[in-house]
PDB file of C-alpha atoms and ligand atoms in Angstrom:
ATOM      1  CA  UNK A   1     109.956 134.461 106.057  1.00  0.00           C
ATOM      2  CA  UNK A   2     111.368 133.235 109.434  1.00  0.00           C
ATOM      3  CA  UNK A   3     110.912 129.290 110.217  1.00  0.00           C
ATOM      4  CA  UNK A   4     111.032 127.527 113.168  1.00  0.00           C
ATOM      5  CA  UNK A   5     111.853 123.797 112.786  1.00  0.00           C
ATOM      6  CA  UNK A   6     108.964 122.002 114.677  1.00  0.00           C
ATOM      7  CA  UNK A   7     109.330 118.178 115.848  1.00  0.00           C
ATOM      8  CA  UNK A   8     105.300 117.370 115.494  1.00  0.00           C
ATOM      9  CA  UNK A   9     104.732 113.598 115.156  1.00  0.00           C
ATOM     10  CA  UNK A  10     101.820 114.535 112.665  1.00  0.00           C
ATOM     11  CA  UNK A  11     101.427 117.615 109.948  1.00  0.00           C
ATOM     12  CA  UNK A  12      97.998 117.706 108.504  1.00  0.00           C
ATOM     13  CA  UNK A  13      98.228 121.248 106.804  1.00  0.00           C
ATOM     14  CA  UNK A  14      94.504 121.304 105.907  1.00  0.00           C
ATOM     15  CA  UNK A  15      92.662 118.474 104.344  1.00  0.00           C
ATOM     16  CA  UNK A  16      88.953 117.931 103.698  1.00  0.00           C
ATOM     17  CA  UNK A  17      87.034 115.844 106.263  1.00  0.00           C
ATOM     18  CA  UNK A  18      85.226 113.198 104.007  1.00  0.00           C
ATOM     19  CA  UNK A  19      82.879 110.557 105.304  1.00  0.00           C
ATOM     20  CA  UNK A  20      83.247 107.012 103.833  1.00  0.00           C
ATOM     21  CA  UNK A  21      80.336 104.768 103.491  1.00  0.00           C
ATOM     22  CA  UNK A  22      79.963 101.228 102.540  1.00  0.00           C
ATOM     23  CA  UNK A  23      77.433  98.218 103.429  1.00  0.00           C
ATOM     24  CA  UNK A  24      79.549  95.591 105.715  1.00  0.00           C
ATOM     25  CA  UNK A  25      79.893  91.931 104.850  1.00  0.00           C
ATOM     26  CA  UNK A  26      76.516  91.503 106.347  1.00  0.00           C
ATOM     27  CA  UNK A  27      74.628  94.350 104.402  1.00  0.00           C
ATOM     28  CA  UNK A  28      74.630  96.814 107.331  1.00  0.00           C
ATOM     29  CA  UNK A  29      75.154 100.029 106.577  1.00  0.00           C
ATOM     30  CA  UNK A  30      78.096 102.218 108.262  1.00  0.00           C
ATOM     31  CA  UNK A  31      80.378 105.256 107.746  1.00  0.00           C
ATOM     32  CA  UNK A  32      83.804 106.534 109.264  1.00  0.00           C
ATOM     33  CA  UNK A  33      85.354 109.674 109.064  1.00  0.00           C
ATOM     34  CA  UNK A  34      88.915 110.368 106.878  1.00  0.00           C
ATOM     35  CA  UNK A  35      90.767 113.442 106.079  1.00  0.00           C
ATOM     36  CA  UNK A  36      93.607 111.572 104.017  1.00  0.00           C
ATOM     37  CA  UNK A  37      92.676 111.785 100.367  1.00  0.00           C
ATOM     38  CA  UNK A  38      93.561 112.949  96.927  1.00  0.00           C
ATOM     39  CA  UNK A  39      92.243 112.169  93.791  1.00  0.00           C
ATOM     40  CA  UNK A  40      93.539 112.684  90.088  1.00  0.00           C
ATOM     41  CA  UNK A  41      90.888 112.047  86.678  1.00  0.00           C
ATOM     42  CA  UNK A  42      89.145 108.909  87.886  1.00  0.00           C
ATOM     43  CA  UNK A  43      91.765 107.593  90.557  1.00  0.00           C
ATOM     44  CA  UNK A  44      91.028 108.222  94.412  1.00  0.00           C
ATOM     45  CA  UNK A  45      93.781 107.509  96.818  1.00  0.00           C
ATOM     46  CA  UNK A  46      92.813 107.325 100.643  1.00  0.00           C
ATOM     47  CA  UNK A  47      94.596 106.791 103.676  1.00  0.00           C
ATOM     48  CA  UNK A  48      93.723 104.598 106.599  1.00  0.00           C
ATOM     49  CA  UNK A  49      94.952 103.102 109.884  1.00  0.00           C
ATOM     50  CA  UNK A  50      95.047  99.414 109.348  1.00  0.00           C
ATOM     51  CA  UNK A  51      92.983  98.602 112.634  1.00  0.00           C
ATOM     52  CA  UNK A  52      90.035 100.478 111.441  1.00  0.00           C
ATOM     53  CA  UNK A  53      86.326  98.660 110.751  1.00  0.00           C
ATOM     54  CA  UNK A  54      85.689 100.777 107.784  1.00  0.00           C
ATOM     55  CA  UNK A  55      88.786  99.892 106.061  1.00  0.00           C
ATOM     56  CA  UNK A  56      88.594  96.215 106.788  1.00  0.00           C
ATOM     57  CA  UNK A  57      85.181  95.800 105.499  1.00  0.00           C
ATOM     58  CA  UNK A  58      86.433  97.546 102.337  1.00  0.00           C
ATOM     59  CA  UNK A  59      88.535  95.321 101.539  1.00  0.00           C
ATOM     60  CA  UNK A  60      86.374  92.895 101.684  1.00  0.00           C
ATOM     61  CA  UNK A  61      83.371  94.282 100.129  1.00  0.00           C
ATOM     62  CA  UNK A  62      85.169  96.711  97.625  1.00  0.00           C
ATOM     63  CA  UNK A  63      82.147  99.323  97.176  1.00  0.00           C
ATOM     64  CA  UNK A  64      82.250 102.601  98.988  1.00  0.00           C
ATOM     65  CA  UNK A  65      81.092 105.998  98.510  1.00  0.00           C
ATOM     66  CA  UNK A  66      83.082 109.192  99.578  1.00  0.00           C
ATOM     67  CA  UNK A  67      80.551 111.669 100.713  1.00  0.00           C
ATOM     68  CA  UNK A  68      82.007 115.563 101.259  1.00  0.00           C
ATOM     69  CA  UNK A  69      79.977 117.209 104.219  1.00  0.00           C
ATOM     70  CA  UNK A  70      79.774 120.766 104.858  1.00  0.00           C
ATOM     71  CA  UNK A  71      79.530 122.615 108.044  1.00  0.00           C
ATOM     72  CA  UNK A  72      76.264 121.603 109.040  1.00  0.00           C
ATOM     73  CA  UNK A  73      77.367 118.173 109.567  1.00  0.00           C
ATOM     74  CA  UNK A  74      80.278 118.899 111.554  1.00  0.00           C
ATOM     75  CA  UNK A  75      79.215 117.138 114.937  1.00  0.00           C
ATOM     76  CA  UNK A  76      78.587 113.746 112.597  1.00  0.00           C
ATOM     77  CA  UNK A  77      82.020 114.140 111.125  1.00  0.00           C
ATOM     78  CA  UNK A  78      83.350 114.379 114.616  1.00  0.00           C
ATOM     79  CA  UNK A  79      81.030 111.692 115.996  1.00  0.00           C
ATOM     80  CA  UNK A  80      81.964 109.012 113.036  1.00  0.00           C
ATOM     81  CA  UNK A  81      85.798 110.024 113.827  1.00  0.00           C
ATOM     82  CA  UNK A  82      85.866 109.079 117.284  1.00  0.00           C
ATOM     83  CA  UNK A  83      83.755 105.933 117.396  1.00  0.00           C
ATOM     84  CA  UNK A  84      84.252 102.553 115.890  1.00  0.00           C
ATOM     85  CA  UNK A  85      82.169 100.287 113.777  1.00  0.00           C
ATOM     86  CA  UNK A  86      83.528  97.337 115.226  1.00  0.00           C
ATOM     87  CA  UNK A  87      80.370  98.514 118.075  1.00  0.00           C
ATOM     88  CA  UNK A  88      77.769  99.825 115.885  1.00  0.00           C
ATOM     89  CA  UNK A  89      76.321 100.752 113.032  1.00  0.00           C
ATOM     90  CA  UNK A  90      76.952 104.729 113.324  1.00  0.00           C
ATOM     91  CA  UNK A  91      74.309 105.411 111.328  1.00  0.00           C
ATOM     92  CA  UNK A  92      71.796 104.290 114.036  1.00  0.00           C
ATOM     93  CA  UNK A  93      73.403 107.212 116.443  1.00  0.00           C
ATOM     94  CA  UNK A  94      73.005 110.296 113.751  1.00  0.00           C
ATOM     95  CA  UNK A  95      70.437 112.253 111.877  1.00  0.00           C
ATOM     96  CA  UNK A  96      72.234 110.724 108.348  1.00  0.00           C
ATOM     97  CA  UNK A  97      70.633 108.998 105.800  1.00  0.00           C
ATOM     98  CA  UNK A  98      71.973 105.815 103.991  1.00  0.00           C
ATOM     99  CA  UNK A  99      70.664 105.825 100.352  1.00  0.00           C
ATOM    100  CA  UNK A 100      71.444 103.260  97.598  1.00  0.00           C
ATOM    101  CA  UNK A 101      73.507 104.434  94.894  1.00  0.00           C
ATOM    102  CA  UNK A 102      73.105 103.536  91.267  1.00  0.00           C
ATOM    103  CA  UNK A 103      76.775 102.205  90.565  1.00  0.00           C
ATOM    104  CA  UNK A 104      77.869 100.681  93.379  1.00  0.00           C
ATOM    105  CA  UNK A 105      76.868  98.481  96.164  1.00  0.00           C
ATOM    106  CA  UNK A 106      77.302 101.135  98.964  1.00  0.00           C
ATOM    107  CA  UNK A 107      75.148 103.416 100.437  1.00  0.00           C
ATOM    108  CA  UNK A 108      75.542 107.450  99.711  1.00  0.00           C
ATOM    109  CA  UNK A 109      74.754 109.566 102.536  1.00  0.00           C
ATOM    110  CA  UNK A 110      71.445 112.111 101.630  1.00  0.00           C
ATOM    111  CA  UNK A 111      72.481 114.838 103.583  1.00  0.00           C
ATOM    112  CA  UNK A 112      75.918 115.446 101.819  1.00  0.00           C
ATOM    113  CA  UNK A 113      75.897 117.837  98.910  1.00  0.00           C
ATOM    114  CA  UNK A 114      79.028 115.489  97.420  1.00  0.00           C
ATOM    115  CA  UNK A 115      78.929 112.010  96.688  1.00  0.00           C
ATOM    116  CA  UNK A 116      81.532 110.047  94.715  1.00  0.00           C
ATOM    117  CA  UNK A 117      80.823 106.142  94.042  1.00  0.00           C
ATOM    118  CA  UNK A 118      83.979 104.035  94.244  1.00  0.00           C
ATOM    119  CA  UNK A 119      85.141 100.668  93.495  1.00  0.00           C
ATOM    120  CA  UNK A 120      88.514  99.574  95.305  1.00  0.00           C
ATOM    121  CA  UNK A 121      91.511  98.441  93.233  1.00  0.00           C
ATOM    122  CA  UNK A 122      93.998  98.036  95.433  1.00  0.00           C
ATOM    123  CA  UNK A 123      94.899  98.088  99.503  1.00  0.00           C
ATOM    124  CA  UNK A 124      98.425  97.834 100.528  1.00  0.00           C
ATOM    125  CA  UNK A 125     100.378  98.143 103.882  1.00  0.00           C
ATOM    126  CA  UNK A 126     104.179  98.179 103.702  1.00  0.00           C
ATOM    127  CA  UNK A 127     107.522  98.972 105.307  1.00  0.00           C
ATOM    128  CA  UNK A 128     108.286 101.502 106.369  1.00  0.00           C
ATOM    129  CA  UNK A 129     104.615 102.345 107.271  1.00  0.00           C
ATOM    130  CA  UNK A 130     103.281  99.267 108.948  1.00  0.00           C
ATOM    131  CA  UNK A 131      99.876 100.340 110.416  1.00  0.00           C
ATOM    132  CA  UNK A 132      98.731 102.537 107.407  1.00  0.00           C
ATOM    133  CA  UNK A 133      96.750 101.116 104.430  1.00  0.00           C
ATOM    134  CA  UNK A 134      96.737 102.991 101.349  1.00  0.00           C
ATOM    135  CA  UNK A 135      93.207 102.079  99.481  1.00  0.00           C
ATOM    136  CA  UNK A 136      93.702 102.853  95.504  1.00  0.00           C
ATOM    137  CA  UNK A 137      90.022 102.935  94.126  1.00  0.00           C
ATOM    138  CA  UNK A 138      88.201 103.588  91.019  1.00  0.00           C
ATOM    139  CA  UNK A 139      85.471 106.326  90.523  1.00  0.00           C
ATOM    140  CA  UNK A 140      82.151 105.067  89.206  1.00  0.00           C
ATOM    141  CA  UNK A 141      79.939 108.006  89.498  1.00  0.00           C
ATOM    142  CA  UNK A 142      79.896 111.719  90.853  1.00  0.00           C
ATOM    143  CA  UNK A 143      76.905 113.423  92.510  1.00  0.00           C
ATOM    144  CA  UNK A 144      76.395 117.332  93.003  1.00  0.00           C
ATOM    145  CA  UNK A 145      73.725 119.122  94.858  1.00  0.00           C
ATOM    146  CA  UNK A 146      71.652 121.707  92.488  1.00  0.00           C
ATOM    147  CA  UNK A 147      73.006 124.424  94.673  1.00  0.00           C
ATOM    148  CA  UNK A 148      76.231 123.544  94.129  1.00  0.00           C
ATOM    149  CA  UNK A 149      75.907 123.732  90.242  1.00  0.00           C
ATOM    150  CA  UNK A 150      76.019 126.980  87.995  1.00  0.00           C
ATOM    151  CA  UNK A 151      73.824 127.502  84.838  1.00  0.00           C
ATOM    152  CA  UNK A 152      76.119 125.342  83.034  1.00  0.00           C
ATOM    153  CA  UNK A 153      75.966 122.502  85.311  1.00  0.00           C
ATOM    154  CA  UNK A 154      79.454 123.241  86.685  1.00  0.00           C
ATOM    155  CA  UNK A 155      80.743 123.443  90.002  1.00  0.00           C
ATOM    156  CA  UNK A 156      79.752 126.535  91.649  1.00  0.00           C
ATOM    157  CA  UNK A 157      82.857 127.089  93.584  1.00  0.00           C
ATOM    158  CA  UNK A 158      81.665 130.105  95.653  1.00  0.00           C
ATOM    159  CA  UNK A 159      78.822 127.293  97.463  1.00  0.00           C
ATOM    160  CA  UNK A 160      81.101 125.122  98.616  1.00  0.00           C
ATOM    161  CA  UNK A 161      81.489 124.832 102.788  1.00  0.00           C
ATOM    162  CA  UNK A 162      83.902 121.878 103.064  1.00  0.00           C
ATOM    163  CA  UNK A 163      85.111 121.161 106.359  1.00  0.00           C
ATOM    164  CA  UNK A 164      88.850 121.624 106.554  1.00  0.00           C
ATOM    165  CA  UNK A 165      90.883 119.279 109.120  1.00  0.00           C
ATOM    166  CA  UNK A 166      93.839 120.689 110.214  1.00  0.00           C
ATOM    167  CA  UNK A 167      96.477 120.080 113.152  1.00  0.00           C
ATOM    168  CA  UNK A 168      99.995 119.001 114.683  1.00  0.00           C
ATOM    169  CA  UNK A 169      99.215 115.947 116.041  1.00  0.00           C
ATOM    170  CA  UNK A 170      98.365 117.626 119.605  1.00  0.00           C
ATOM    171  CA  UNK A 171      96.460 120.554 118.282  1.00  0.00           C
ATOM    172  CA  UNK A 172      93.486 119.513 115.796  1.00  0.00           C
ATOM    173  CA  UNK A 173      90.434 121.147 114.597  1.00  0.00           C
ATOM    174  CA  UNK A 174      88.125 122.252 111.918  1.00  0.00           C
ATOM    175  CA  UNK A 175      88.332 125.160 109.344  1.00  0.00           C
ATOM    176  CA  UNK A 176      85.342 125.712 106.924  1.00  0.00           C
ATOM    177  CA  UNK A 177      85.836 127.018 103.277  1.00  0.00           C
ATOM    178  CA  UNK A 178      83.125 129.763 103.610  1.00  0.00           C
ATOM    179  CA  UNK A 179      84.688 132.610 106.103  1.00  0.00           C
ATOM    180  CA  UNK A 180      80.967 132.949 107.920  1.00  0.00           C
ATOM    181  CA  UNK A 181      77.746 131.709 106.916  1.00  0.00           C
TER     182      UNK A 181
HETATM  183  C1  FMN B 201      88.352 114.986 111.474  1.00  0.00           C
HETATM  184  C2  FMN B 201      89.134 113.523 111.418  1.00  0.00           C
HETATM  185  C3  FMN B 201      89.728 112.816 110.487  1.00  0.00           C
HETATM  186  C4  FMN B 201      90.307 111.549 110.240  1.00  0.00           C
HETATM  187  N1  FMN B 201      90.954 110.908 109.598  1.00  0.00           N
HETATM  188  C5  FMN B 201      91.484 110.046 109.416  1.00  0.00           C
HETATM  189  C6  FMN B 201      92.084 109.257 108.401  1.00  0.00           C
HETATM  190  O1  FMN B 201      92.301 110.205 107.503  1.00  0.00           O
HETATM  191  N2  FMN B 201      92.627 108.068 108.163  1.00  0.00           N
HETATM  192  C7  FMN B 201      92.036 107.556 109.457  1.00  0.00           C
HETATM  193  O2  FMN B 201      92.602 106.072 109.457  1.00  0.00           O
HETATM  194  N3  FMN B 201      91.456 107.647 110.535  1.00  0.00           N
HETATM  195  C8  FMN B 201      90.961 109.308 110.501  1.00  0.00           C
HETATM  196  N4  FMN B 201      90.312 109.360 111.651  1.00  0.00           N
HETATM  197  C9  FMN B 201      90.111 108.542 112.699  1.00  0.00           C
HETATM  198  C10 FMN B 201      88.960 107.826 112.253  1.00  0.00           C
HETATM  199  O3  FMN B 201      87.765 108.507 111.788  1.00  0.00           O
HETATM  200  C11 FMN B 201      88.814 106.773 113.966  1.00  0.00           C
HETATM  201  O4  FMN B 201      89.692 105.859 114.229  1.00  0.00           O
HETATM  202  C12 FMN B 201      87.345 106.099 113.492  1.00  0.00           C
HETATM  203  O5  FMN B 201      86.893 105.764 115.030  1.00  0.00           O
HETATM  204  C13 FMN B 201      87.493 104.640 112.639  1.00  0.00           C
HETATM  205  O6  FMN B 201      86.304 104.138 112.741  1.00  0.00           O
HETATM  206  P1  FMN B 201      86.249 102.732 111.912  1.00  0.00           P
HETATM  207  O7  FMN B 201      86.321 101.837 113.248  1.00  0.00           O
HETATM  208  O8  FMN B 201      84.370 102.415 112.287  1.00  0.00           O
HETATM  209  O9  FMN B 201      86.679 102.525 110.855  1.00  0.00           O
HETATM  210  C14 FMN B 201      89.911 110.876 111.715  1.00  0.00           C
HETATM  211  C15 FMN B 201      88.707 111.554 112.687  1.00  0.00           C
HETATM  212  C16 FMN B 201      88.370 112.533 112.741  1.00  0.00           C
HETATM  213  C17 FMN B 201      87.345 113.214 113.525  1.00  0.00           C
END
């Protein structure tokens, strides 16, 4: 395969867009979009721009929920990723419903088919990557919509329609796990 060297400032080679919901220090629910995440067993790691409202609230309140949206929520994903919680509770502008979580003090989003309860264990910002906060968290609970479960209660992979974010810093956009619906 012949390749060309490129000098993009970013290479997002396809990551699931997720919605991070939390109660801020005043108890108001809010939400933001990220695509920087990975998980291994009961650990999840997330990458945030250090100036954002969500990450600075989560550093204080510790609990949050990872909500995995499907393509029907693409507009909300874009909205939460282009507006800041410093100015508003984004739930007020969206048809998303924050609901209490059993194991953490953070709201889950009713309309998202997969939700994961988390508690922050570590947040750090270090040279040479100043401006980026890595959040490491412990998973406290996982929930999956019934239509995504097979008869054994395992994930029905063919039903997933996650939003995949890809781009090179200038070109950016969404792809979907399902070829069509
Ligand atoms: C698809 C998408 C993916 C994004 N991924 C990230 C990310 O991984 N980390 C991050 O800090 N911001 C990411 N952003 C940008 C934030 O969502 C954006 O800066 C937002 O306004 C921050 O809101 P807040 O100030 O309420 O936290 C993403 C935005 C979009 C639309």
